mmCIF file of C-alpha atoms in Angstrom:
data_model
loop_
_atom_site.group_PDB
_atom_site.id
_atom_site.type_symbol
_atom_site.label_atom_id
_atom_site.label_comp_id
_atom_site.label_asym_id
_atom_site.label_seq_id
_atom_site.Cartn_x
_atom_site.Cartn_y
_atom_site.Cartn_z
ATOM 1 C CA VAL A 6 9.136 18.054 -3.742
ATOM 2 C CA ALA A 7 8.425 15.496 -1.048
ATOM 3 C CA THR A 8 11.444 15.319 1.230
ATOM 4 C CA CYS A 9 12.362 15.142 4.906
ATOM 5 C CA THR A 10 16.084 15.694 4.237
ATOM 6 C CA PRO A 11 16.313 19.092 2.492
ATOM 7 C CA ASP A 12 19.666 20.847 2.147
ATOM 8 C CA TYR A 13 17.994 24.194 2.951
ATOM 9 C CA PHE A 14 15.014 25.216 5.069
ATOM 10 C CA PHE A 15 14.634 27.991 2.504
ATOM 11 C CA PRO A 16 14.718 28.365 -0.367
ATOM 12 C CA ASN A 17 12.853 25.090 -0.418
ATOM 13 C CA THR A 18 14.028 22.254 -2.633
ATOM 14 C CA ALA A 19 11.144 22.709 -5.059
ATOM 15 C CA CYS A 20 12.110 26.345 -5.702
ATOM 16 C CA GLN A 21 15.658 25.220 -6.433
ATOM 17 C CA VAL A 22 14.289 22.674 -8.923
ATOM 18 C CA GLN A 23 12.107 25.389 -10.454
ATOM 19 C CA GLU A 24 15.176 27.534 -11.059
ATOM 20 C CA ALA A 25 17.176 24.620 -12.458
ATOM 21 C CA ILE A 26 14.556 23.613 -15.035
ATOM 22 C CA GLY A 27 13.334 27.125 -15.870
ATOM 23 C CA ALA A 28 9.694 26.556 -14.846
ATOM 24 C CA LYS A 29 8.990 30.292 -14.606
ATOM 25 C CA HIS A 30 5.234 30.083 -14.140
ATOM 26 C CA ALA A 31 5.158 27.246 -11.611
ATOM 27 C CA VAL A 32 4.348 27.429 -7.928
ATOM 28 C CA ALA A 33 6.922 25.433 -5.969
ATOM 29 C CA PHE A 34 6.825 24.050 -2.444
ATOM 30 C CA ASP A 35 8.135 21.170 -0.350
ATOM 31 C CA LEU A 36 5.987 18.665 1.504
ATOM 32 C CA SER A 37 7.204 16.740 4.555
ATOM 33 C CA ALA A 38 5.492 13.487 5.505
ATOM 34 C CA ALA A 39 8.608 11.307 5.836
ATOM 35 C CA CYS A 40 8.257 7.991 3.978
ATOM 36 C CA SER A 41 4.617 8.798 3.122
ATOM 37 C CA GLY A 42 5.719 11.996 1.393
ATOM 38 C CA PHE A 43 5.144 10.938 -2.203
ATOM 39 C CA LEU A 44 1.631 9.619 -1.468
ATOM 40 C CA PHE A 45 0.710 12.844 0.339
ATOM 41 C CA ALA A 46 2.136 14.911 -2.532
ATOM 42 C CA LEU A 47 0.194 12.799 -5.034
ATOM 43 C CA SER A 48 -3.093 13.407 -3.223
ATOM 44 C CA THR A 49 -2.299 17.140 -2.900
ATOM 45 C CA VAL A 50 -1.663 17.480 -6.630
ATOM 46 C CA GLN A 51 -4.805 15.496 -7.407
ATOM 47 C CA ALA A 52 -6.823 17.966 -5.340
ATOM 48 C CA TYR A 53 -5.293 20.929 -7.223
ATOM 49 C CA ILE A 54 -6.036 19.321 -10.581
ATOM 50 C CA LYS A 55 -9.555 18.255 -9.637
ATOM 51 C CA GLY A 56 -10.251 21.766 -8.379
ATOM 52 C CA GLY A 57 -9.184 23.234 -11.724
ATOM 53 C CA ILE A 58 -6.400 25.272 -10.096
ATOM 54 C CA TYR A 59 -3.525 23.705 -12.031
ATOM 55 C CA GLN A 60 -3.385 21.485 -15.104
ATOM 56 C CA LYS A 61 0.064 19.927 -14.817
ATOM 57 C CA ALA A 62 2.447 19.130 -11.969
ATOM 58 C CA LEU A 63 5.880 17.662 -11.361
ATOM 59 C CA ILE A 64 6.152 15.586 -8.175
ATOM 60 C CA ILE A 65 9.606 14.653 -6.910
ATOM 61 C CA GLY A 66 10.471 12.404 -3.998
ATOM 62 C CA ALA A 67 14.106 12.875 -3.010
ATOM 63 C CA GLU A 68 16.094 11.926 0.096
ATOM 64 C CA THR A 69 19.670 11.841 1.355
ATOM 65 C CA MET A 70 19.007 9.663 4.393
ATOM 66 C CA SER A 71 22.723 8.930 4.808
ATOM 67 C CA LYS A 72 23.340 12.374 6.318
ATOM 68 C CA MET A 73 20.706 11.702 9.002
ATOM 69 C CA ILE A 74 22.126 8.369 10.125
ATOM 70 C CA ASP A 75 24.126 7.569 13.242
ATOM 71 C CA TRP A 76 26.569 5.106 11.690
ATOM 72 C CA SER A 77 27.295 3.585 15.106
ATOM 73 C CA ASP A 78 23.613 2.612 15.506
ATOM 74 C CA ARG A 79 23.250 -0.745 13.764
ATOM 75 C CA SER A 80 19.478 -0.750 14.360
ATOM 76 C CA THR A 81 19.045 2.074 11.828
ATOM 77 C CA CYS A 82 22.198 2.635 9.750
ATOM 78 C CA VAL A 83 21.798 -0.614 7.765
ATOM 79 C CA LEU A 84 18.209 0.193 6.805
ATOM 80 C CA PHE A 85 18.271 3.485 4.920
ATOM 81 C CA GLY A 86 19.509 4.659 1.537
ATOM 82 C CA ASP A 87 19.632 7.746 -0.683
ATOM 83 C CA GLY A 88 17.454 8.075 -3.768
ATOM 84 C CA ALA A 89 15.122 10.169 -5.898
ATOM 85 C CA GLY A 90 12.327 9.750 -8.416
ATOM 86 C CA ALA A 91 9.729 11.873 -10.167
ATOM 87 C CA VAL A 92 6.420 11.785 -12.023
ATOM 88 C CA VAL A 93 4.563 14.322 -14.154
ATOM 89 C CA LEU A 94 0.786 14.512 -13.742
ATOM 90 C CA LYS A 95 -1.627 16.341 -16.030
ATOM 91 C CA ALA A 96 -5.355 16.911 -16.147
ATOM 92 C CA GLU A 97 -7.053 14.430 -18.459
ATOM 93 C CA GLU A 98 -10.512 12.930 -18.933
ATOM 94 C CA GLY A 99 -10.999 9.345 -17.787
ATOM 95 C CA GLY A 100 -8.518 7.249 -15.863
ATOM 96 C CA LYS A 101 -8.744 6.248 -12.253
ATOM 97 C CA TYR A 102 -7.373 7.808 -9.074
ATOM 98 C CA ALA A 103 -8.551 7.496 -5.484
ATOM 99 C CA GLN A 104 -6.728 7.832 -2.201
ATOM 100 C CA VAL A 105 -6.818 7.385 1.553
ATOM 101 C CA THR A 106 -4.369 9.284 3.776
ATOM 102 C CA GLN A 107 -4.139 9.433 7.541
ATOM 103 C CA SER A 108 -1.926 10.736 10.364
ATOM 104 C CA ILE A 109 -1.535 9.566 13.970
ATOM 105 C CA GLY A 110 0.362 12.377 15.636
ATOM 106 C CA LYS A 111 0.082 10.944 19.152
ATOM 107 C CA LYS A 112 2.346 8.045 18.094
ATOM 108 C CA GLY A 113 4.930 10.256 16.423
ATOM 109 C CA GLY A 114 7.554 9.419 19.046
ATOM 110 C CA ALA A 115 8.062 5.995 17.480
ATOM 111 C CA LEU A 116 10.151 7.498 14.670
ATOM 112 C CA THR A 117 11.898 10.828 15.178
ATOM 113 C CA LEU A 118 14.607 13.111 13.845
ATOM 114 C CA ARG A 119 15.233 16.481 15.511
ATOM 115 C CA SER A 120 16.670 19.497 13.698
ATOM 116 C CA ARG A 121 20.262 20.409 14.473
ATOM 117 C CA ASN A 122 20.269 23.868 16.001
ATOM 118 C CA GLN A 123 23.483 25.705 16.832
ATOM 119 C CA ILE A 124 23.143 25.379 20.608
ATOM 120 C CA GLN A 125 22.656 21.625 20.338
ATOM 121 C CA TYR A 126 25.604 21.318 17.994
ATOM 122 C CA GLU A 127 27.965 23.303 20.188
ATOM 123 C CA THR A 128 26.943 21.301 23.273
ATOM 124 C CA ASP A 129 27.048 17.891 21.634
ATOM 125 C CA PRO A 130 27.720 17.672 17.864
ATOM 126 C CA LYS A 131 26.780 13.985 17.997
ATOM 127 C CA ALA A 132 23.542 14.337 19.974
ATOM 128 C CA LYS A 133 21.593 11.170 19.204
ATOM 129 C CA GLU A 134 18.249 12.935 18.809
ATOM 130 C CA THR A 135 19.676 14.748 15.780
ATOM 131 C CA TYR A 136 19.923 11.382 14.041
ATOM 132 C CA ILE A 137 17.093 9.007 13.187
ATOM 133 C CA GLN A 138 15.659 7.365 16.297
ATOM 134 C CA MET A 139 13.257 4.472 15.814
ATOM 135 C CA ASN A 140 11.243 2.121 17.971
ATOM 136 C CA GLY A 141 11.368 -0.731 15.475
ATOM 137 C CA LYS A 142 8.746 -2.889 17.188
ATOM 138 C CA GLU A 143 6.230 -0.052 17.405
ATOM 139 C CA VAL A 144 6.769 0.998 13.784
ATOM 140 C CA PHE A 145 6.417 -2.619 12.625
ATOM 141 C CA THR A 146 3.145 -3.054 14.540
ATOM 142 C CA PHE A 147 1.815 0.228 13.145
ATOM 143 C CA ALA A 148 2.753 -0.625 9.550
ATOM 144 C CA VAL A 149 1.414 -4.185 9.424
ATOM 145 C CA SER A 150 -1.945 -3.081 10.813
ATOM 146 C CA LYS A 151 -2.568 0.304 9.206
ATOM 147 C CA VAL A 152 -1.282 -0.289 5.665
ATOM 148 C CA PRO A 153 -3.568 -3.302 4.978
ATOM 149 C CA GLU A 154 -6.424 -1.424 6.661
ATOM 150 C CA ALA A 155 -5.926 1.563 4.351
ATOM 151 C CA VAL A 156 -5.719 -0.651 1.253
ATOM 152 C CA LYS A 157 -8.870 -2.594 2.177
ATOM 153 C CA ASN A 158 -10.816 0.578 2.979
ATOM 154 C CA LEU A 159 -9.745 2.157 -0.300
ATOM 155 C CA LEU A 160 -10.706 -0.834 -2.453
ATOM 156 C CA SER A 161 -13.981 -1.314 -0.592
ATOM 157 C CA ARG A 162 -14.934 2.326 -1.029
ATOM 158 C CA GLU A 163 -14.085 2.240 -4.736
ATOM 159 C CA LYS A 164 -15.793 -1.156 -5.186
ATOM 160 C CA VAL A 165 -12.655 -2.659 -6.737
ATOM 161 C CA PRO A 166 -11.981 -6.344 -5.881
ATOM 162 C CA CYS A 167 -8.463 -7.360 -4.864
ATOM 163 C CA GLU A 168 -8.120 -9.642 -7.863
ATOM 164 C CA ASP A 169 -8.442 -6.617 -10.188
ATOM 165 C CA ILE A 170 -5.187 -5.142 -8.846
ATOM 166 C CA ARG A 171 -2.154 -5.915 -11.026
ATOM 167 C CA TYR A 172 0.448 -4.917 -8.439
ATOM 168 C CA TYR A 173 0.587 -3.576 -4.915
ATOM 169 C CA LEU A 174 3.526 -1.197 -4.648
ATOM 170 C CA LEU A 175 4.327 -0.774 -0.958
ATOM 171 C CA HIS A 176 6.886 1.491 0.642
ATOM 172 C CA GLN A 177 10.186 -0.388 0.631
ATOM 173 C CA ALA A 178 11.114 -0.400 4.312
ATOM 174 C CA ASN A 179 11.082 -4.012 5.422
ATOM 175 C CA GLU A 180 10.352 -7.331 3.684
ATOM 176 C CA ARG A 181 8.624 -8.763 6.748
ATOM 177 C CA ILE A 182 6.214 -5.814 6.761
ATOM 178 C CA ILE A 183 5.368 -6.340 3.085
ATOM 179 C CA ARG A 184 4.869 -10.088 3.506
ATOM 180 C CA SER A 185 2.651 -9.531 6.524
ATOM 181 C CA ALA A 186 0.642 -6.878 4.668
ATOM 182 C CA ALA A 187 0.158 -9.263 1.723
ATOM 183 C CA ARG A 188 -1.254 -11.926 4.059
ATOM 184 C CA ARG A 189 -3.617 -9.467 5.716
ATOM 185 C CA ILE A 190 -4.819 -8.121 2.377
ATOM 186 C CA GLY A 191 -5.252 -11.712 1.186
ATOM 187 C CA GLU A 192 -3.113 -11.478 -1.932
ATOM 188 C CA ASP A 193 -0.154 -13.527 -3.170
ATOM 189 C CA ILE A 194 3.284 -12.082 -2.464
ATOM 190 C CA SER A 195 4.058 -12.243 -6.218
ATOM 191 C CA LYS A 196 1.862 -9.140 -6.615
ATOM 192 C CA PHE A 197 4.120 -7.184 -4.242
ATOM 193 C CA PRO A 198 7.371 -6.215 -6.052
ATOM 194 C CA MET A 199 10.355 -5.467 -3.802
ATOM 195 C CA ASN A 200 13.711 -3.783 -4.291
ATOM 196 C CA MET A 201 14.848 -2.730 -0.808
ATOM 197 C CA ASP A 202 17.694 -5.247 -1.032
ATOM 198 C CA GLU A 203 19.182 -2.985 -3.729
ATOM 199 C CA TYR A 204 18.595 0.481 -2.274
ATOM 200 C CA GLY A 205 17.426 0.232 1.324
ATOM 201 C CA ASN A 206 14.656 2.480 2.640
ATOM 202 C CA THR A 207 14.814 5.649 0.514
ATOM 203 C CA SER A 208 11.841 7.271 2.294
ATOM 204 C CA SER A 209 9.740 9.463 -0.042
ATOM 205 C CA ALA A 210 11.704 8.232 -3.091
ATOM 206 C CA SER A 211 10.909 4.578 -2.422
ATOM 207 C CA LEU A 212 7.610 4.220 -4.296
ATOM 208 C CA LEU A 213 8.835 6.295 -7.243
ATOM 209 C CA ILE A 214 11.921 4.132 -7.731
ATOM 210 C CA LEU A 215 9.833 0.963 -7.495
ATOM 211 C CA LEU A 216 7.184 2.312 -9.898
ATOM 212 C CA ASP A 217 9.892 3.163 -12.427
ATOM 213 C CA GLU A 218 11.428 -0.315 -12.189
ATOM 214 C CA VAL A 219 8.068 -2.063 -12.607
ATOM 215 C CA LYS A 220 7.286 0.152 -15.617
ATOM 216 C CA LYS A 221 10.653 -0.558 -17.235
ATOM 217 C CA SER A 222 10.236 -4.304 -16.660
ATOM 218 C CA GLY A 223 7.512 -4.327 -19.322
ATOM 219 C CA LYS A 224 5.059 -6.044 -16.978
ATOM 220 C CA LEU A 225 2.481 -3.249 -17.082
ATOM 221 C CA GLN A 226 -0.247 -2.792 -19.667
ATOM 222 C CA ARG A 227 -2.502 0.195 -20.184
ATOM 223 C CA GLY A 228 -5.538 -0.122 -17.967
ATOM 224 C CA ASP A 229 -3.770 -2.089 -15.222
ATOM 225 C CA LYS A 230 -4.836 -1.024 -11.760
ATOM 226 C CA LEU A 231 -2.138 -0.409 -9.165
ATOM 227 C CA VAL A 232 -2.281 0.248 -5.456
ATOM 228 C CA LEU A 233 0.481 2.403 -3.980
ATOM 229 C CA ALA A 234 0.717 2.318 -0.194
ATOM 230 C CA GLY A 235 3.119 3.606 2.382
ATOM 231 C CA PHE A 236 3.793 4.637 5.952
ATOM 232 C CA GLY A 237 6.291 6.817 7.745
ATOM 233 C CA GLY A 238 7.190 9.205 10.520
ATOM 234 C CA GLY A 239 4.470 11.379 11.921
ATOM 235 C CA LEU A 240 3.092 8.768 12.094
ATOM 236 C CA THR A 241 1.612 8.926 8.596
ATOM 237 C CA TYR A 242 0.207 6.377 6.189
ATOM 238 C CA GLY A 243 -1.977 6.052 3.133
ATOM 239 C CA ALA A 244 -2.877 4.251 -0.066
ATOM 240 C CA SER A 245 -3.672 5.346 -3.620
ATOM 241 C CA LEU A 246 -5.472 3.528 -6.435
ATOM 242 C CA ILE A 247 -4.278 4.456 -9.906
ATOM 243 C CA GLU A 248 -4.867 3.175 -13.415
ATOM 244 C CA TYR A 249 -1.773 2.802 -15.572
#
């Protein structure tokens, strides 16, 4: 489970899912990379499968961002939403998967959320650092530069031209970021589906919800190439190339 808003530190959310679905022989763990969580989980599972360690995996991205929001802070409370999505991956011959992931820890202060310890709570139950704090300008600058860079590097490395990509599914945080990324990648905005007007920024669930909606729209055909890309707290970012 990719999440930055777990209900428990332990047992982790994945172990609770394991119990709920009766997956007795599974190994279960959470992964925290904020809004990049699903992409990081996807690359982790791919490494397990490629290494022959596991043959099948369930990846969940789930967030309750509403409990981490300071509802008096209009710069953040109108942006985020709650959501969840999941995919099942299995080892199979053929197909296409490649990824680029990266972290920039020295810029982590641009987007923060501190844990709520008892001392903090007793001193100030509404301490602002225990809610999402964001330097919007810095996050915007980071996203519009690093996401297109990751996508271009990925496609160049895999020798896949932009015109071969059916859709670019970007983390649903901000329409201006997506439009700017489209320009920098050099692709028409029609290839960048968006749904943040419906759900807000659902962090690690964002790409899964969007992928599900695009699939259900009937616009995908077997063999279509998709790029999934995202960015989040850490700071973290990445891109994945998959074949539908």
